PDB file of C-alpha atoms in Angstrom:
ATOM      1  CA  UNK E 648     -22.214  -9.529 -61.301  1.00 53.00           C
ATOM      2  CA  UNK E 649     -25.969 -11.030 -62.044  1.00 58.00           C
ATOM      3  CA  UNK E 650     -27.335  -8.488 -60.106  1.00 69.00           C
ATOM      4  CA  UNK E 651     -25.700  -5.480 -61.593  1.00 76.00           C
ATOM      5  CA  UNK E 652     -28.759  -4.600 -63.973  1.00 78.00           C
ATOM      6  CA  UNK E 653     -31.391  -5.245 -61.375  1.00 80.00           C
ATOM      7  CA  UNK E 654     -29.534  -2.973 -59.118  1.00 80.00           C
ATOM      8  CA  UNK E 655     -29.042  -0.121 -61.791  1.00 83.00           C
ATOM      9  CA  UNK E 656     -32.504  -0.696 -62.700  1.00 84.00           C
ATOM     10  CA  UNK E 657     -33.913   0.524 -59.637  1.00 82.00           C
ATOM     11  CA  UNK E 658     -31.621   3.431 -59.288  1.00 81.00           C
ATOM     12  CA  UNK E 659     -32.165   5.120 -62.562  1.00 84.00           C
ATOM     13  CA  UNK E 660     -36.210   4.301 -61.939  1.00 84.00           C
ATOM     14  CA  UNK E 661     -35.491   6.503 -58.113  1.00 79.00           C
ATOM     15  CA  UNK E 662     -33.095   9.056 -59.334  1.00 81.00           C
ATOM     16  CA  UNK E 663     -35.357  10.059 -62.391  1.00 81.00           C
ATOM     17  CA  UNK E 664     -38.163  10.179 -59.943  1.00 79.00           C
ATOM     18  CA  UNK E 665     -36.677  12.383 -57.125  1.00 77.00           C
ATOM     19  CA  UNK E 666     -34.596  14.446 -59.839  1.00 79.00           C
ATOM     20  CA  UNK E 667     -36.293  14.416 -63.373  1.00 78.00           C
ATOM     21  CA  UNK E 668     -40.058  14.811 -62.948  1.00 74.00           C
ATOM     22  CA  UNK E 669     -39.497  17.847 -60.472  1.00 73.00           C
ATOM     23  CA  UNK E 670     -40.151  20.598 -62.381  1.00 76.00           C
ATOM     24  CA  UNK E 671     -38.497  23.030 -59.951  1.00 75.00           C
ATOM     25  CA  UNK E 672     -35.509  21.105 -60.429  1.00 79.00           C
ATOM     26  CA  UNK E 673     -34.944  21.678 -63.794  1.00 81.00           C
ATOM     27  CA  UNK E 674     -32.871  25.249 -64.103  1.00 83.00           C
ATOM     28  CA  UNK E 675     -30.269  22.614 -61.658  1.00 82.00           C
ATOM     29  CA  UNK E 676     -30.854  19.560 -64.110  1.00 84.00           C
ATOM     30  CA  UNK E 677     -29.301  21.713 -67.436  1.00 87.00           C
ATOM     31  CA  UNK E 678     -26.112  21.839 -66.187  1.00 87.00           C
ATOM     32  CA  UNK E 679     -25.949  18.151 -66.502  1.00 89.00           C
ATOM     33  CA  UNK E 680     -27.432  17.724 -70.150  1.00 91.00           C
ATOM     34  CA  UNK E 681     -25.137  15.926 -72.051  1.00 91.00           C
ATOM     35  CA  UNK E 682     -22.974  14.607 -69.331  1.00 92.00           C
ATOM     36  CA  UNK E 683     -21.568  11.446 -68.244  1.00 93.00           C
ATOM     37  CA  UNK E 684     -20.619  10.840 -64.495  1.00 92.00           C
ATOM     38  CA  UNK E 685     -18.993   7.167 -63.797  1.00 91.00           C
ATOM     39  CA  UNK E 686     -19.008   6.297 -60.147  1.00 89.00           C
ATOM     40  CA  UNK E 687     -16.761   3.761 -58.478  1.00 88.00           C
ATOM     41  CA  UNK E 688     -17.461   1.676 -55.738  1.00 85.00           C
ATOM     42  CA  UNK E 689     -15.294   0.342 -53.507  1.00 83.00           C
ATOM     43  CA  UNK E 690     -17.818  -2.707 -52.189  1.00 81.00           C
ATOM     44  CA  UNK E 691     -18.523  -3.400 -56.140  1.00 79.00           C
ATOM     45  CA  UNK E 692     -16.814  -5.055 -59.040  1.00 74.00           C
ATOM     46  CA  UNK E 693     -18.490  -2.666 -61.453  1.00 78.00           C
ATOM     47  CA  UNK E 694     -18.843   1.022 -61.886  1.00 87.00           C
ATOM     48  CA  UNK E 695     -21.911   2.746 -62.375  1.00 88.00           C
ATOM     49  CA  UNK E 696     -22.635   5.161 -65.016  1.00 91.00           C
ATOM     50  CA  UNK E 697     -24.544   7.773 -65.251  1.00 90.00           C
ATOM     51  CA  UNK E 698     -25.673   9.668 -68.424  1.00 93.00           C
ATOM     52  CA  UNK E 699     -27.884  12.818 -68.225  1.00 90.00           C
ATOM     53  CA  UNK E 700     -30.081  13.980 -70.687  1.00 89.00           C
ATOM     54  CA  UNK E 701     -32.956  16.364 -71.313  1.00 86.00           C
ATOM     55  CA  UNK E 702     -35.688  13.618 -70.888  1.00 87.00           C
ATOM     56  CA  UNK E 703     -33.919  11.296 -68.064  1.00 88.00           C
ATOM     57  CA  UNK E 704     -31.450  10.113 -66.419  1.00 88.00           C
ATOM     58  CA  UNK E 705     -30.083   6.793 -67.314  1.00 91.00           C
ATOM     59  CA  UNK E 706     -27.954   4.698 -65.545  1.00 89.00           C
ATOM     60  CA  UNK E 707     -25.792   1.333 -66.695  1.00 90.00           C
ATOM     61  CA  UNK E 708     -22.986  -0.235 -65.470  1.00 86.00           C
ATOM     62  CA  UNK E 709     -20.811  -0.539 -69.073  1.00 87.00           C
ATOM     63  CA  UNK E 710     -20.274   2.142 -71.168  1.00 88.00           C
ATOM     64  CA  UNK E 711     -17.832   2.384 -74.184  1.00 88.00           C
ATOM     65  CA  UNK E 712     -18.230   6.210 -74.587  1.00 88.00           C
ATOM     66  CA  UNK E 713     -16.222   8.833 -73.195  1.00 91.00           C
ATOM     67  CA  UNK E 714     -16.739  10.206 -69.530  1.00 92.00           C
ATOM     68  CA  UNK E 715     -16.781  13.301 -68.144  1.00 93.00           C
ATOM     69  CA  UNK E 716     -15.979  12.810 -64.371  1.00 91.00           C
ATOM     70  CA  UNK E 717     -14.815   9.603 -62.267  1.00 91.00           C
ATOM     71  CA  UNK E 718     -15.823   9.699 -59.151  1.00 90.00           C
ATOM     72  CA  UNK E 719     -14.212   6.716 -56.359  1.00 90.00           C
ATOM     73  CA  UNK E 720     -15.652   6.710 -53.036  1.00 87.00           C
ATOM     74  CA  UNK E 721     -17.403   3.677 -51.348  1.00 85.00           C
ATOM     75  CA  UNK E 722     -20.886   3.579 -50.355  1.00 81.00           C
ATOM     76  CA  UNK E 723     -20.689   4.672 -46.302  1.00 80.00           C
ATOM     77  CA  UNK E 724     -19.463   8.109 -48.047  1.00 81.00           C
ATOM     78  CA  UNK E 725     -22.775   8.703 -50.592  1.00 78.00           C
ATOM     79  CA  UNK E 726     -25.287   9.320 -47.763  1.00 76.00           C
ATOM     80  CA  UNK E 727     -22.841  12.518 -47.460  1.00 77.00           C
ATOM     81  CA  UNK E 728     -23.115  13.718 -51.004  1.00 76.00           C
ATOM     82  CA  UNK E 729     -26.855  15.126 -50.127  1.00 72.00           C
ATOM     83  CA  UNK E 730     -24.997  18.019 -48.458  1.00 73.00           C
ATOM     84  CA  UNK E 731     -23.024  20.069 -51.178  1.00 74.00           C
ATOM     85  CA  UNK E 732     -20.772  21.877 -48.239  1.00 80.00           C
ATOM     86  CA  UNK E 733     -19.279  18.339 -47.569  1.00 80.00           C
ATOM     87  CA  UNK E 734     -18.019  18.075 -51.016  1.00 82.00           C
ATOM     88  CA  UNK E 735     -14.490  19.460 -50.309  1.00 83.00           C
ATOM     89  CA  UNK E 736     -14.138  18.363 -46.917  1.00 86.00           C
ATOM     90  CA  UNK E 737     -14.598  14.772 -48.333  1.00 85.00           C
ATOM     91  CA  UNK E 738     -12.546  15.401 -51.245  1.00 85.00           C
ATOM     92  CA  UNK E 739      -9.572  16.852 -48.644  1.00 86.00           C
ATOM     93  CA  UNK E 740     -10.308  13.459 -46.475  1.00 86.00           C
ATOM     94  CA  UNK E 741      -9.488  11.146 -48.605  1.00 85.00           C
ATOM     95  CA  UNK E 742     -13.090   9.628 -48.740  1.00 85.00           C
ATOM     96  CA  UNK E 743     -14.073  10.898 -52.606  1.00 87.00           C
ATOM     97  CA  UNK E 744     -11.433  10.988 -55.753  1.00 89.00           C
ATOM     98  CA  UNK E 745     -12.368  12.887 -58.214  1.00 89.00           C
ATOM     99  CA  UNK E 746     -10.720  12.354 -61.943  1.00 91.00           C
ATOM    100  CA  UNK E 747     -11.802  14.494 -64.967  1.00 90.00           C
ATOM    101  CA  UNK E 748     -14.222  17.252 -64.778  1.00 90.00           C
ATOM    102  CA  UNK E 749     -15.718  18.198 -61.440  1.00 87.00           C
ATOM    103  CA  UNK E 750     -18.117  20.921 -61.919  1.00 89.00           C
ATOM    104  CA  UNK E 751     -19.890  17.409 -62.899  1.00 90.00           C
ATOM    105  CA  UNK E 752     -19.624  16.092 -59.504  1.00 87.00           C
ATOM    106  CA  UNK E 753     -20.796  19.485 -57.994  1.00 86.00           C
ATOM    107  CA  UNK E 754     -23.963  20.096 -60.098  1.00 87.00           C
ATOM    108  CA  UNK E 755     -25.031  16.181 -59.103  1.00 86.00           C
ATOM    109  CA  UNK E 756     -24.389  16.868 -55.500  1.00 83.00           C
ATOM    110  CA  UNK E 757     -25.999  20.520 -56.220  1.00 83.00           C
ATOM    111  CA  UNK E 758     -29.127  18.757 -57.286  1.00 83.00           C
ATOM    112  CA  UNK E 759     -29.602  16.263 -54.812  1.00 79.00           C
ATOM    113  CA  UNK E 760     -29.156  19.331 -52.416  1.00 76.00           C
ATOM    114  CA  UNK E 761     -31.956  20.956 -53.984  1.00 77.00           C
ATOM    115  CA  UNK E 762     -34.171  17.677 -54.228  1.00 71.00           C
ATOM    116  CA  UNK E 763     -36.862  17.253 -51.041  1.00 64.00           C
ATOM    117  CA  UNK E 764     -35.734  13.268 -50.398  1.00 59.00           C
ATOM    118  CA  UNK E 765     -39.241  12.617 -48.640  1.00 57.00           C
ATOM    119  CA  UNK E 766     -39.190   8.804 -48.437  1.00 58.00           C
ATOM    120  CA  UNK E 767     -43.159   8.179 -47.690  1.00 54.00           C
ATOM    121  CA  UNK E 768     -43.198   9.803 -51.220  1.00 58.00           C
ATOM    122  CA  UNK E 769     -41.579   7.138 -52.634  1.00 55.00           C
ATOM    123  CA  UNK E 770     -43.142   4.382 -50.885  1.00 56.00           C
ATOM    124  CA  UNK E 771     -46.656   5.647 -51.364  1.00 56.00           C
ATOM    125  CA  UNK E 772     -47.336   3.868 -55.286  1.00 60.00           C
ATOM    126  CA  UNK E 773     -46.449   0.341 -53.521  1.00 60.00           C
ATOM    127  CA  UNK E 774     -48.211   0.811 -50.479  1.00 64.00           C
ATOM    128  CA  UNK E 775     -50.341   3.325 -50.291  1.00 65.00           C
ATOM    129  CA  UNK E 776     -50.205   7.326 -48.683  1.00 65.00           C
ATOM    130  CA  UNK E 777     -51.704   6.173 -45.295  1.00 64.00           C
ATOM    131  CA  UNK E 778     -49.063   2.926 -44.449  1.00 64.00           C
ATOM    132  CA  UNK E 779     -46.301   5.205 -46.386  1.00 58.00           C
ATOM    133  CA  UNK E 780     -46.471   7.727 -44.208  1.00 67.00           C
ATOM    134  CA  UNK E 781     -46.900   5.564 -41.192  1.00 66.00           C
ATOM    135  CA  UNK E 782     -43.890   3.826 -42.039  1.00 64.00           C
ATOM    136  CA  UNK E 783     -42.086   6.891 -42.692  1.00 63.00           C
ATOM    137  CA  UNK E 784     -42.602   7.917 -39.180  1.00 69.00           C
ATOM    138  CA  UNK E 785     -41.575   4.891 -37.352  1.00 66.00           C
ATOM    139  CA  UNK E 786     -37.894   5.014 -39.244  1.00 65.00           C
ATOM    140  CA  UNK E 787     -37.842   9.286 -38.617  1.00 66.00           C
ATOM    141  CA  UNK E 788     -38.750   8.658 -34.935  1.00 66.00           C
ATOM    142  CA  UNK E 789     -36.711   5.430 -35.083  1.00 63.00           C
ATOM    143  CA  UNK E 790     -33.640   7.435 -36.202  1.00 60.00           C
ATOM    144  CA  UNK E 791     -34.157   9.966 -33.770  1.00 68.00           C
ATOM    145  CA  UNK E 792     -34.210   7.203 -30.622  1.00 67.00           C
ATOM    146  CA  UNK E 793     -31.254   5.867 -32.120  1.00 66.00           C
ATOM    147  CA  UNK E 794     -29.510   9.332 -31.881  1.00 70.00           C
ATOM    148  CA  UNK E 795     -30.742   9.903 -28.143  1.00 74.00           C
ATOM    149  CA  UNK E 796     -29.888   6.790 -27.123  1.00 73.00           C
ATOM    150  CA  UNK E 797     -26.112   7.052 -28.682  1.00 71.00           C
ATOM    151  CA  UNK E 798     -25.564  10.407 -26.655  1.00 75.00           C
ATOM    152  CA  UNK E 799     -26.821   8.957 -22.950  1.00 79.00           C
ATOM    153  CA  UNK E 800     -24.626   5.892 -23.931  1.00 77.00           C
ATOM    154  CA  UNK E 801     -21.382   8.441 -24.757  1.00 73.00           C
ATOM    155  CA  UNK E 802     -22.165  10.372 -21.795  1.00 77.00           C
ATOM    156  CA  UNK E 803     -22.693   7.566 -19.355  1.00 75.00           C
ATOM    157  CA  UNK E 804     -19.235   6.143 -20.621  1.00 75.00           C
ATOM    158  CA  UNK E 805     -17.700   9.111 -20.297  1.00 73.00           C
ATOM    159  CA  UNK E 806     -18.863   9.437 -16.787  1.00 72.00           C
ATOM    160  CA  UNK E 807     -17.872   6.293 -15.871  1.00 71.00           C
ATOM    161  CA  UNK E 808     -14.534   6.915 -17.344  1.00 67.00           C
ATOM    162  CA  UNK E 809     -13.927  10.116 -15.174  1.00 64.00           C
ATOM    163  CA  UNK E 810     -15.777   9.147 -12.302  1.00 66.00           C
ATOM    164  CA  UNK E 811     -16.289   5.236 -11.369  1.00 64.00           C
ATOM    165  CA  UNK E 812     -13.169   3.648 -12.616  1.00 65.00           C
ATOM    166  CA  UNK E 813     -10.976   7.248 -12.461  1.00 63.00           C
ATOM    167  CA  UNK E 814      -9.490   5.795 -15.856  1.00 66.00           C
ATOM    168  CA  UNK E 815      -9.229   9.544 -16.273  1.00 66.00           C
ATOM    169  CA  UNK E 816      -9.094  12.764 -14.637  1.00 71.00           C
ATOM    170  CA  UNK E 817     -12.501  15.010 -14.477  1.00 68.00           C
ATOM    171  CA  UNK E 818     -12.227  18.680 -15.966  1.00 76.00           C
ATOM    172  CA  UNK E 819     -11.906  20.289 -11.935  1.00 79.00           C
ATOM    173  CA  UNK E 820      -8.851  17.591 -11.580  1.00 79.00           C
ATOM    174  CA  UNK E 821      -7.252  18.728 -15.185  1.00 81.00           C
ATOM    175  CA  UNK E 822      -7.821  22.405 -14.190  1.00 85.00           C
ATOM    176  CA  UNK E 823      -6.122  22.162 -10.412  1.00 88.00           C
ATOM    177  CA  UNK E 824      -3.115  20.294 -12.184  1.00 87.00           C
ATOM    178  CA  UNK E 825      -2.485  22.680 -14.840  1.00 89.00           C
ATOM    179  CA  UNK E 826      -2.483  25.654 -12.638  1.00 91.00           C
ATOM    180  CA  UNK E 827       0.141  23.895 -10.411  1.00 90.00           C
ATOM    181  CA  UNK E 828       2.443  22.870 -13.322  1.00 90.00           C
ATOM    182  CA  UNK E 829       2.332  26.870 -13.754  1.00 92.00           C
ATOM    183  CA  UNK E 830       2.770  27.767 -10.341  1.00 91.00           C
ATOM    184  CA  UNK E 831       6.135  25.114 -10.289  1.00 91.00           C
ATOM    185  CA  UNK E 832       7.272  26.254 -13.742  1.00 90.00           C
ATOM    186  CA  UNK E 833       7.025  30.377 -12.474  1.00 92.00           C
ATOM    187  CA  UNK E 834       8.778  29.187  -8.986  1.00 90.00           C
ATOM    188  CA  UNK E 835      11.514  27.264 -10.919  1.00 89.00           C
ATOM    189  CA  UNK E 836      12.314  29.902 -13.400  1.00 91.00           C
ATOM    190  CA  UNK E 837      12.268  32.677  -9.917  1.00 90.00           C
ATOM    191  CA  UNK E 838      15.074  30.419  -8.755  1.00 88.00           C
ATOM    192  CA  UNK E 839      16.850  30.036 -11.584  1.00 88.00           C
ATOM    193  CA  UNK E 840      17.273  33.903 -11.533  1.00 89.00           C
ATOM    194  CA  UNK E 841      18.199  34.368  -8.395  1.00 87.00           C
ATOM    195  CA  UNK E 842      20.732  31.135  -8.975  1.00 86.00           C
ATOM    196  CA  UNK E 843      22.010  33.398 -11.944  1.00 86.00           C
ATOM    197  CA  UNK E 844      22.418  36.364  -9.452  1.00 84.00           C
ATOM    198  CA  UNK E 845      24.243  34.720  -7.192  1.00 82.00           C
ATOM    199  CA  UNK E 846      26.890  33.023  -9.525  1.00 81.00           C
ATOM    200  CA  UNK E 847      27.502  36.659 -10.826  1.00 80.00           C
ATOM    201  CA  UNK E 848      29.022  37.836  -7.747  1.00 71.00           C
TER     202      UNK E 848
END
């Protein structure tokens, strides 16, 4: 793939940026020292492979060495490996296969928990801290009309599902119904008893 070692390029050059020259980080980093985590994608050809040390991380896409953890997900999934109390639930899912050791897995996800992902940060070198931040804030506020506008659009469709084409019942409708399926069940069994009664005589 002839962009393989562009790609890995620029993800060892962000991840030792957001992870390796944040000193606060570093009590997280040591558990990784000497490590070797080889992710699979399910969108590319080759794996990537990551191998921690004191000074960096680095990150290639062969490696003849030995590794510590496999890790097979595909790329919708790694936005949810910021949050360390998704691990599990992802692993349980289906969505994240984990082969080999995975304390490895957990102290990566552990540290990109702990790592402040502030994205005008990282733009600021190329563009500058005014435009960064600028930029930062159209995509946050962006995101956050996005989100809005997803809600109305679930709640208007669910209104109009309920309400306008009566494709389904509204919660008073569901509530009346199952209180008369009770009532008829309570009268039917009532009858039955006194059916019972009767035939006993």
């Amino acid at each position: 793939m002839p962009f393989m070692p562009l790609m890995t390029a620029g993800i060892e050059t962000a991840l030792n940026k957001l992870l390796w020259q944040d000193k606060a980080l570093r009590a997280a980093r040591q558990r990784l020292y000497g490590k070797v985590l080889r992710i699979i994608l399910q969108e590319l050809n080759a794996p990537l492979v990551m191998v921690f040390s004191e000074q960096q991380l680095d990150v290639v896409a062969q490696w003849d060495g030995e590794v510590d953890c496999t890790v097979v997900t595909r790329l919708s999934v790694l936005p949810s490996l910021q949050d360390r109390s998704q691990l599990t639930r992802l692993i349980r899912q289906g969505d994240l296969e984990v082969q080999g050791d995975i304390q490895v897995v957990q102290s990566m996800v552990a540290l990109l928990d702990l790592a402040e992902i502030d994205p005008a940060e990282m733009l600021a070198p190329w563009t500058g801290d005014v435009v960064a931040e600028g930029l930062s804030r159209v995509v946050r506020n962006g995101g956050q009309f996005l989100k809005q506008q997803l809600v109305r659009q679930h709640q208007n469709v669910s209104q109009a599902i309920t309400e306008e084409w009566r494709l389904a019942p509204g919660s008073l409708e569901v509530a009346w119904f199952t209180e008369e399926a009770q009532a008829l069940n309570t009268a039917v069994e009532n009858l039955s008893q006194r059916l019972e009664k009767l035939e006993a005589k």
